[in-house]
PDB file of C-alpha atoms in Angstrom:
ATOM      1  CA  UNK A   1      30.203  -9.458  -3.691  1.00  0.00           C
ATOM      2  CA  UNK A   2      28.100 -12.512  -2.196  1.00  0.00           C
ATOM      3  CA  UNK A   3      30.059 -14.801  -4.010  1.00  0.00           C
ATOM      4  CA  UNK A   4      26.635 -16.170  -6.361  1.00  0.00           C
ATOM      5  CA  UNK A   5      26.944 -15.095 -10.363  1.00  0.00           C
ATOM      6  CA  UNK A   6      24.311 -14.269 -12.364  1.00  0.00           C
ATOM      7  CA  UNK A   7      23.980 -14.273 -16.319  1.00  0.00           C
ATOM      8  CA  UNK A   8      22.810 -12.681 -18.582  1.00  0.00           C
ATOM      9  CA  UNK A   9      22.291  -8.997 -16.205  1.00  0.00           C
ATOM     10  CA  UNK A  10      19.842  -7.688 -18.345  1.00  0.00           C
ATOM     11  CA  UNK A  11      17.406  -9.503 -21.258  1.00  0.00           C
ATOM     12  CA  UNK A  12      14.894  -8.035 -23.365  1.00  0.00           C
ATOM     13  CA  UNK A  13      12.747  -9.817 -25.276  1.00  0.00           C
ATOM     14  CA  UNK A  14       9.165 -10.315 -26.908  1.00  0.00           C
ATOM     15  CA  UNK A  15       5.771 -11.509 -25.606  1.00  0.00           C
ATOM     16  CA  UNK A  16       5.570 -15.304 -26.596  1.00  0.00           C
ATOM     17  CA  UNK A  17       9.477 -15.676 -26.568  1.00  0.00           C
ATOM     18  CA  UNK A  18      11.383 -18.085 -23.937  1.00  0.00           C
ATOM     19  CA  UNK A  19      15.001 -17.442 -21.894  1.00  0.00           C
ATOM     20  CA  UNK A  20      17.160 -18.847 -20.151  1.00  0.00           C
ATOM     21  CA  UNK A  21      18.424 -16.946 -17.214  1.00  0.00           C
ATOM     22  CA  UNK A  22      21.716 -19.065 -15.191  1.00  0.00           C
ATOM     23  CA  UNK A  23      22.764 -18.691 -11.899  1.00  0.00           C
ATOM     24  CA  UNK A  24      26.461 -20.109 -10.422  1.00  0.00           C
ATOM     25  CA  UNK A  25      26.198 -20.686  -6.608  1.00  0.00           C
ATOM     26  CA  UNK A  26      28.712 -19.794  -3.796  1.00  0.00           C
ATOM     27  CA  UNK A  27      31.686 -22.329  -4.095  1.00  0.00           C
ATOM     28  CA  UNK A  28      30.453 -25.312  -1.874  1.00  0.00           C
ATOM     29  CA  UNK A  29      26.779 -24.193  -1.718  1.00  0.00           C
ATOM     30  CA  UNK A  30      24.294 -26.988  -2.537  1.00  0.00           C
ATOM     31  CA  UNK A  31      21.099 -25.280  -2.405  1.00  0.00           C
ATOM     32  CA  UNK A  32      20.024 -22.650  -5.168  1.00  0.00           C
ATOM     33  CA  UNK A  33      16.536 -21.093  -4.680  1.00  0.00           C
ATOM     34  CA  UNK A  34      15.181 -19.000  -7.416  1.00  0.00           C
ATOM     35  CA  UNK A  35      12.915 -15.605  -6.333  1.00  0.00           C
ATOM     36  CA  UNK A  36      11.032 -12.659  -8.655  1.00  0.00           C
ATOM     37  CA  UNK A  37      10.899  -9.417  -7.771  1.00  0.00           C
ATOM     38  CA  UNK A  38       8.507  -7.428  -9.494  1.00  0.00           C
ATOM     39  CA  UNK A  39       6.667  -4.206  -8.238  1.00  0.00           C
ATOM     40  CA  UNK A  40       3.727  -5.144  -7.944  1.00  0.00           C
ATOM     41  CA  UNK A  41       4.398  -8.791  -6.503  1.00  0.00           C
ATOM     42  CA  UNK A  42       7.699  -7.733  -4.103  1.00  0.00           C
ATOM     43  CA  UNK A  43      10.161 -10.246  -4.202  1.00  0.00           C
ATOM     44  CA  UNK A  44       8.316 -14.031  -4.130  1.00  0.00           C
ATOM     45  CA  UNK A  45      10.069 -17.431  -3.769  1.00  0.00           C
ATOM     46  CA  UNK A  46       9.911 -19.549  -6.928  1.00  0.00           C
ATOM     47  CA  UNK A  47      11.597 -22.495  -6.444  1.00  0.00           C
ATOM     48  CA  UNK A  48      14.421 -24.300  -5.027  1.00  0.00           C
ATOM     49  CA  UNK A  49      17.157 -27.100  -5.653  1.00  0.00           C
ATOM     50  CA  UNK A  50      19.305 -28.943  -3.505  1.00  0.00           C
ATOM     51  CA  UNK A  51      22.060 -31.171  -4.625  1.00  0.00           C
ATOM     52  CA  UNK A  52      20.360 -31.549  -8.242  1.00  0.00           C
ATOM     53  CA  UNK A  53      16.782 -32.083  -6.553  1.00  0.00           C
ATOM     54  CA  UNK A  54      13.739 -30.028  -6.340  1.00  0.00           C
ATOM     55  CA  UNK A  55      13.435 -29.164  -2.805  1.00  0.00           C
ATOM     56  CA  UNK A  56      10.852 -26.912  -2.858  1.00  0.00           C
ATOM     57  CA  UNK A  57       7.922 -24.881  -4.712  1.00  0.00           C
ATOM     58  CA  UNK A  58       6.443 -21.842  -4.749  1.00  0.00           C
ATOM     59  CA  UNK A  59       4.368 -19.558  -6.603  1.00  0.00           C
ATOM     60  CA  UNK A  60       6.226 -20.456 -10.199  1.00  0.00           C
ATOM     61  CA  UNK A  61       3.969 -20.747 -12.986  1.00  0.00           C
ATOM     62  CA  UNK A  62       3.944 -23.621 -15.356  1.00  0.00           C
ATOM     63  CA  UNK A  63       5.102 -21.863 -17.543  1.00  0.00           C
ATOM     64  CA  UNK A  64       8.355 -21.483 -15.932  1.00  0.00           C
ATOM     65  CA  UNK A  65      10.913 -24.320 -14.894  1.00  0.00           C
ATOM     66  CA  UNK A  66      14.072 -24.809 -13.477  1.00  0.00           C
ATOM     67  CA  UNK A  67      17.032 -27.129 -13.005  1.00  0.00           C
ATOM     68  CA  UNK A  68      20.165 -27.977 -11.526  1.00  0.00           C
ATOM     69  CA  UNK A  69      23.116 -29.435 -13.110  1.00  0.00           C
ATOM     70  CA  UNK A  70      25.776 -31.607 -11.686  1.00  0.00           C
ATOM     71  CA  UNK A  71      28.192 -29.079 -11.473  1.00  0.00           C
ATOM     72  CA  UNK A  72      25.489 -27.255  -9.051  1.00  0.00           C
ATOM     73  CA  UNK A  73      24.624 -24.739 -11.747  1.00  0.00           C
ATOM     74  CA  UNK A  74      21.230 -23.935 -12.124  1.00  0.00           C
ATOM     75  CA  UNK A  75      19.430 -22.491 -14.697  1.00  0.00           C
ATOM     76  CA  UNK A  76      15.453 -20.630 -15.180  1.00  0.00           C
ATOM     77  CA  UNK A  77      13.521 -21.317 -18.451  1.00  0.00           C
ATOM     78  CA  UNK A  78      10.581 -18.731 -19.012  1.00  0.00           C
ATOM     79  CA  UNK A  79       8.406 -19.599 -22.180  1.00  0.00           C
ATOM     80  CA  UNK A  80       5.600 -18.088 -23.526  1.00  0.00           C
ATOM     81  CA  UNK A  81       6.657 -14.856 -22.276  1.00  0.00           C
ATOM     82  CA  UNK A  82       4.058 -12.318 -21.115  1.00  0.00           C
ATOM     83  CA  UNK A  83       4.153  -8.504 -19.996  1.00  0.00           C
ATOM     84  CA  UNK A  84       3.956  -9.368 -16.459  1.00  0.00           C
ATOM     85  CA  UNK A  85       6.869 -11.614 -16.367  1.00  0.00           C
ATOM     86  CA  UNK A  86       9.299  -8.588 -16.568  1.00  0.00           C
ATOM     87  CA  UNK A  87      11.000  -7.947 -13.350  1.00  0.00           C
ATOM     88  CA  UNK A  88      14.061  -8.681 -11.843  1.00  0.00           C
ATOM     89  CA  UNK A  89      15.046 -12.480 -11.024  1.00  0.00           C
ATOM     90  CA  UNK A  90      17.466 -13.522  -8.429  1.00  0.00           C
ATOM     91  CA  UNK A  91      19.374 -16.222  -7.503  1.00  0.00           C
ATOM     92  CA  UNK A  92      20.757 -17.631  -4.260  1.00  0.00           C
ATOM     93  CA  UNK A  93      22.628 -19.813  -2.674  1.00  0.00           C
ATOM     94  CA  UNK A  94      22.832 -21.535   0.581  1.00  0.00           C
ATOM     95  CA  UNK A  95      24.977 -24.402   1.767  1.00  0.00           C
ATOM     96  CA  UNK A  96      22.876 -26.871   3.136  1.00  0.00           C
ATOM     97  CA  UNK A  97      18.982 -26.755   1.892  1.00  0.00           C
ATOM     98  CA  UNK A  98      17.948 -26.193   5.646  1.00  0.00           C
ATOM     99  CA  UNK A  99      15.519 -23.273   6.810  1.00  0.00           C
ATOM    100  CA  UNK A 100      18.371 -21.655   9.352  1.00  0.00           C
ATOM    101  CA  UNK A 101      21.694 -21.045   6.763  1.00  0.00           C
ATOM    102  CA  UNK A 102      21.682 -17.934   5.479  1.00  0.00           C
ATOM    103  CA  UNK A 103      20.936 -17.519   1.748  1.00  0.00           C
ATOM    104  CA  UNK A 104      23.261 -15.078  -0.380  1.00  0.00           C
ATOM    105  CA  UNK A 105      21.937 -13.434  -3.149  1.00  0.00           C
ATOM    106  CA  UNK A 106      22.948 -12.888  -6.600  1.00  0.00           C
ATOM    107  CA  UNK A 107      23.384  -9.773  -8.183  1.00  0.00           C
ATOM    108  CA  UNK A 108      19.913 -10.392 -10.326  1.00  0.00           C
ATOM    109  CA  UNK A 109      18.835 -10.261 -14.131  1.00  0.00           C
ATOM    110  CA  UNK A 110      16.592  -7.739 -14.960  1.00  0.00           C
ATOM    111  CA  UNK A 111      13.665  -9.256 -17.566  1.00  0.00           C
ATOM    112  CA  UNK A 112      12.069  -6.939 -19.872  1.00  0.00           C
ATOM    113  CA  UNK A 113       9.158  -8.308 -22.257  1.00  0.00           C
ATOM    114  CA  UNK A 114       8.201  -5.712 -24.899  1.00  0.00           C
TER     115      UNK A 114
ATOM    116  CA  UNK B   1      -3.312 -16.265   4.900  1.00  0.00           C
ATOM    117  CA  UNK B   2       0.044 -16.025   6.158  1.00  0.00           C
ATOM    118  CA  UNK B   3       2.133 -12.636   5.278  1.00  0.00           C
ATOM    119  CA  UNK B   4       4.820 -10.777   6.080  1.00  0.00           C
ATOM    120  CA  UNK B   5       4.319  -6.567   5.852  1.00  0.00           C
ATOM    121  CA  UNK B   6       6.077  -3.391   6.641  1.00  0.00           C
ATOM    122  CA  UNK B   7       4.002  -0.794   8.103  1.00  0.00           C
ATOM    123  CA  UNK B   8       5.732   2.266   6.053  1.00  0.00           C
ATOM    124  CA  UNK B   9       6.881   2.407   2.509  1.00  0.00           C
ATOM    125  CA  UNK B  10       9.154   5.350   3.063  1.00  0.00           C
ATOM    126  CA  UNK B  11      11.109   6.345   6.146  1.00  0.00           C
ATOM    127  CA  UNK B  12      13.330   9.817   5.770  1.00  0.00           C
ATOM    128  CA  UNK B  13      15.669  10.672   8.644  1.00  0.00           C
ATOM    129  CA  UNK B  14      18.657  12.943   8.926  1.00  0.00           C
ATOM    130  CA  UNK B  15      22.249  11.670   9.096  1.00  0.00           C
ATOM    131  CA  UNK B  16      23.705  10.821  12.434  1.00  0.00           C
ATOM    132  CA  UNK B  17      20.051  10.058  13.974  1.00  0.00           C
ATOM    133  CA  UNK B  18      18.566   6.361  14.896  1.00  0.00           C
ATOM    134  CA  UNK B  19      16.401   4.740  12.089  1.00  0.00           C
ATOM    135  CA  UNK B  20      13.322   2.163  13.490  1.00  0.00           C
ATOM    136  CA  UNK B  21      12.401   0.138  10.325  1.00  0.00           C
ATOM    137  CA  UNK B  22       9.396  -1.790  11.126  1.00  0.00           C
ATOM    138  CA  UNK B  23       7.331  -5.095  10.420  1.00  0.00           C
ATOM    139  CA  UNK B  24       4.497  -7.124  11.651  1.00  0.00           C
ATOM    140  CA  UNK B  25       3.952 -10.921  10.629  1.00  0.00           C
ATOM    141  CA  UNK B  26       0.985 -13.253  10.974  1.00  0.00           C
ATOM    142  CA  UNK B  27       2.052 -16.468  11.624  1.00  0.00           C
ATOM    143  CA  UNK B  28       2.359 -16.644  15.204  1.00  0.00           C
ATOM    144  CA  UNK B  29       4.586 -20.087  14.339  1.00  0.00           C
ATOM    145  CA  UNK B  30       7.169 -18.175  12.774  1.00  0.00           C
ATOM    146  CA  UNK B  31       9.832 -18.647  14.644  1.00  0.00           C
ATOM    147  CA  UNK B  32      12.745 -17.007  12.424  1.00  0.00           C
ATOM    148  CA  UNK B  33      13.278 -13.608  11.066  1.00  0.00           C
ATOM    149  CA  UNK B  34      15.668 -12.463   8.833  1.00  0.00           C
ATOM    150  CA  UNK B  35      16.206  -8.154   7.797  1.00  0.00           C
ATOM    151  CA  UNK B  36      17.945  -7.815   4.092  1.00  0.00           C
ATOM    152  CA  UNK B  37      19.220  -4.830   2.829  1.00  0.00           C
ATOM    153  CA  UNK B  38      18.573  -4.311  -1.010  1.00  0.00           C
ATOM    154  CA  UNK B  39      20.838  -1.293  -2.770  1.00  0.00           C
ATOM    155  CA  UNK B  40      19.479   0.022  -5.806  1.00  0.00           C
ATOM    156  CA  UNK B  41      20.920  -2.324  -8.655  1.00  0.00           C
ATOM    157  CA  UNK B  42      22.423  -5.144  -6.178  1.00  0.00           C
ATOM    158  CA  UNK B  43      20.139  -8.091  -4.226  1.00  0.00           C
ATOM    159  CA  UNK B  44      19.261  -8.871  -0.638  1.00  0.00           C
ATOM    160  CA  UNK B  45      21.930  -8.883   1.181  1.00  0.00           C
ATOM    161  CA  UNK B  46      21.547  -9.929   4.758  1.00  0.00           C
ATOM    162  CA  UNK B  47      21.768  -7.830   7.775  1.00  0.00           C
ATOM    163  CA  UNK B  48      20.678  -9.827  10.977  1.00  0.00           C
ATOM    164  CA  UNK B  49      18.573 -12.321  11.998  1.00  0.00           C
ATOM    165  CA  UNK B  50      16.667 -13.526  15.327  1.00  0.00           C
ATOM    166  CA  UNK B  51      14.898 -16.650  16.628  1.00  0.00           C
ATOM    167  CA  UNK B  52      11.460 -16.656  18.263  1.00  0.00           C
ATOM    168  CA  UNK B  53      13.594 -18.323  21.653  1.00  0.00           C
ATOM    169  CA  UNK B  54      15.192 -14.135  21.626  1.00  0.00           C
ATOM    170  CA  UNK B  55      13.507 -10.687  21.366  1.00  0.00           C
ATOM    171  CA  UNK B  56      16.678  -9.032  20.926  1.00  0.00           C
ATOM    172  CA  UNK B  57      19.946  -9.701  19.341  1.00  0.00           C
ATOM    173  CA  UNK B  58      22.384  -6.959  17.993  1.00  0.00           C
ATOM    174  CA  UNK B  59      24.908  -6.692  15.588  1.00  0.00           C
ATOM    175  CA  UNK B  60      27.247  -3.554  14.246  1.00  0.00           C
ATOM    176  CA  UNK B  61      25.197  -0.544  14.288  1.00  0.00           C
ATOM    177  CA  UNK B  62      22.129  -2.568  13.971  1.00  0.00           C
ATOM    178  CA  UNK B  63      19.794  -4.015  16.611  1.00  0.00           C
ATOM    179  CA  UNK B  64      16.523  -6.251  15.732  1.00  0.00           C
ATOM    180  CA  UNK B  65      13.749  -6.354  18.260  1.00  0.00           C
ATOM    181  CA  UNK B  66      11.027  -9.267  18.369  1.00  0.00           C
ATOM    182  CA  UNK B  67       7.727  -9.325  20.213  1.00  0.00           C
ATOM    183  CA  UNK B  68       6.240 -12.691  19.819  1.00  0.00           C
ATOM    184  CA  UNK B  69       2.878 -10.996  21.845  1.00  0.00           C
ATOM    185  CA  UNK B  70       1.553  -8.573  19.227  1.00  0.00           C
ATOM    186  CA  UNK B  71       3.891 -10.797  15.891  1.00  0.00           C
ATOM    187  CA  UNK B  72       6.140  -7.481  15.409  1.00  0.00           C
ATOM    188  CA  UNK B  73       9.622  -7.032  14.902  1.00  0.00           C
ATOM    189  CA  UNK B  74      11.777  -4.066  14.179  1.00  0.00           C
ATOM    190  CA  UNK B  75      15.000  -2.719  12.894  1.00  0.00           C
ATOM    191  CA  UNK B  76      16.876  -0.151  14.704  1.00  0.00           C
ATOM    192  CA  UNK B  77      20.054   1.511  12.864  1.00  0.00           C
ATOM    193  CA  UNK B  78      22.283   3.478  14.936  1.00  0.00           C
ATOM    194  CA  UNK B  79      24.046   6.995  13.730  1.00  0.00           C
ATOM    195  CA  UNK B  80      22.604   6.029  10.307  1.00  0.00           C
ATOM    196  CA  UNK B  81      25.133   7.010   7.575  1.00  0.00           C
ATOM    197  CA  UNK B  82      23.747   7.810   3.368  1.00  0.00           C
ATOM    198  CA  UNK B  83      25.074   4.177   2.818  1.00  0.00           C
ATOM    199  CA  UNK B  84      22.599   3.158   4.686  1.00  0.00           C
ATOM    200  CA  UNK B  85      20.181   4.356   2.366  1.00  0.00           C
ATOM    201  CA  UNK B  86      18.316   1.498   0.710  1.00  0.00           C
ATOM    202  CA  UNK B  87      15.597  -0.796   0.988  1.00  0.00           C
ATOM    203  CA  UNK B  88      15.053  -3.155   3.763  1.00  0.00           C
ATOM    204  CA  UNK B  89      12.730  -6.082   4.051  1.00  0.00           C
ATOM    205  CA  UNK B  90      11.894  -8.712   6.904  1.00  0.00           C
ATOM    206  CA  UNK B  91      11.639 -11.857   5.522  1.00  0.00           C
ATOM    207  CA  UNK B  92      10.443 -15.209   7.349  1.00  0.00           C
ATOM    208  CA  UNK B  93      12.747 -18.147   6.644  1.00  0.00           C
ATOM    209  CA  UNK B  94      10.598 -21.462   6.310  1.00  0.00           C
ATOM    210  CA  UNK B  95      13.084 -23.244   4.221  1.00  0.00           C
ATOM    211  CA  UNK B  96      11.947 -20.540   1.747  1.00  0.00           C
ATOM    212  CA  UNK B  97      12.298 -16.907   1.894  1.00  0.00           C
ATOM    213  CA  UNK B  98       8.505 -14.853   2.622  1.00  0.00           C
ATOM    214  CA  UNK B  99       9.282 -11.421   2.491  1.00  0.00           C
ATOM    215  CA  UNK B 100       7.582  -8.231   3.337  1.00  0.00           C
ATOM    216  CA  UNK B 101       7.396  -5.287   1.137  1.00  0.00           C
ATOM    217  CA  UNK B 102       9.934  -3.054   2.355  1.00  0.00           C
ATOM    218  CA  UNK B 103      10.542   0.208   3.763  1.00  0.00           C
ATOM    219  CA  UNK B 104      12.722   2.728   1.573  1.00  0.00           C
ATOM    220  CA  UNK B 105      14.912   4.353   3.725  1.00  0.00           C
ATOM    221  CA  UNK B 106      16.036   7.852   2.325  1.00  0.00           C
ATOM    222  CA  UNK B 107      19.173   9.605   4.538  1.00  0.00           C
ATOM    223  CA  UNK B 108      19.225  13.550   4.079  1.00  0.00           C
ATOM    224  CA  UNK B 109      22.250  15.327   5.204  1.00  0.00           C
TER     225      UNK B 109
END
């Protein structure tokens, strides 16, 4: 158990639709980053917070966007849902937002657009 | 463009022997390497990790070797037991994660 919670583990929803997938970091952690994992894709970055900020971006579409709450809770809103934005979505955690501390993973929320 | 690959999708090898696990990169400023284990239903979880100042560094069962010359590292597992069966990926840390595609590793008795 890495220590990072995930909600909900699985969603299935329509094309068009939007979620709301949450992730609770490590106790202490600051930084939450935000990856996809999809087969065809592998697992890509999306986007990262530290301390409530953005920190940084990566391939996330506009249609997608994230926060992070005071409590250091973070949260992923997908709208306009399409087919290829099933896959599995994970959430991790790191204490400091710097390149060299280890990130711990979530156990992931699988995303299935019908 | 910059990338991070694995040079086999599957690797099958027989309980007890030594697993190699490979990956080449292409950023020759890379200068941090991370290997994550991924069980079927669970995330990354992290194995080991070197800096481009070391070509080798080992941990429990596990040993990761770098070679800055030709931008390839590998993973070497030791007596490799079936719960070592999983997926592993290299990943580059830049502040964010860039990770290859992974190597299935399948343990037969």
């Amino acid at each position: 158990d890495s220590g990072v919670t995930q909600t909900p583990k699985h969603l299935i929803t329509a094309t068009g639709q939007r979620v709301t997938l949450r992730c609770s970091p490590r106790s202490g952690d600051l930084s939450v980053y935000w990856y996809q994992q999809s087969l065809d894709q592998g697992l890509q970055f999306l986007i990262q917070y530290y301390n409530g900020e953005e920190r940084a971006k990566g391939n996330i579409l506009e249609r997608f966007s994230a926060q992070q709450f005071p409590d250091l809770h973070s949260e992923l809103n997908l709208s306009s849902l399409e087919l290829g934005d099933s896959a599995l979505y994970f959430c991790a955690s790191s204490a400091s937002g710097r390149g060299d501390n280890e990130q711990f993973f979530g156990p992931g929320t699988r995303l299935t657009v019908l | 463009g910059e990338s991070v690959g694995l040079h086999l999708p599957t690797l099958s090898v027989q309980e007890g022997d030594n697993s190699i696990i490979n990956c080449a990169y292409s950023n020759s400023a890379s200068d941090y390497f991370i290997w994550y284990k991924q069980e079927s239903g669970k995330g990354p979880q992290f194995i080991i990790d070197i800096r481009s100042n070391m070509d080798k560094r080992q941990g429990q069962r596990v040993t990761v070797l770098l070679n800055k010359t030709v931008k390839h590292l590998s993973l070497q597992i030791a007596a490799t037991q079936p719960g070592d069966s999983a997926v592993y990926f290299c990943a580059e840390n830049r502040d964010k994660l860039i990770f290859g595609t992974g190597t299935r590793l399948q343990v037969f008795p």
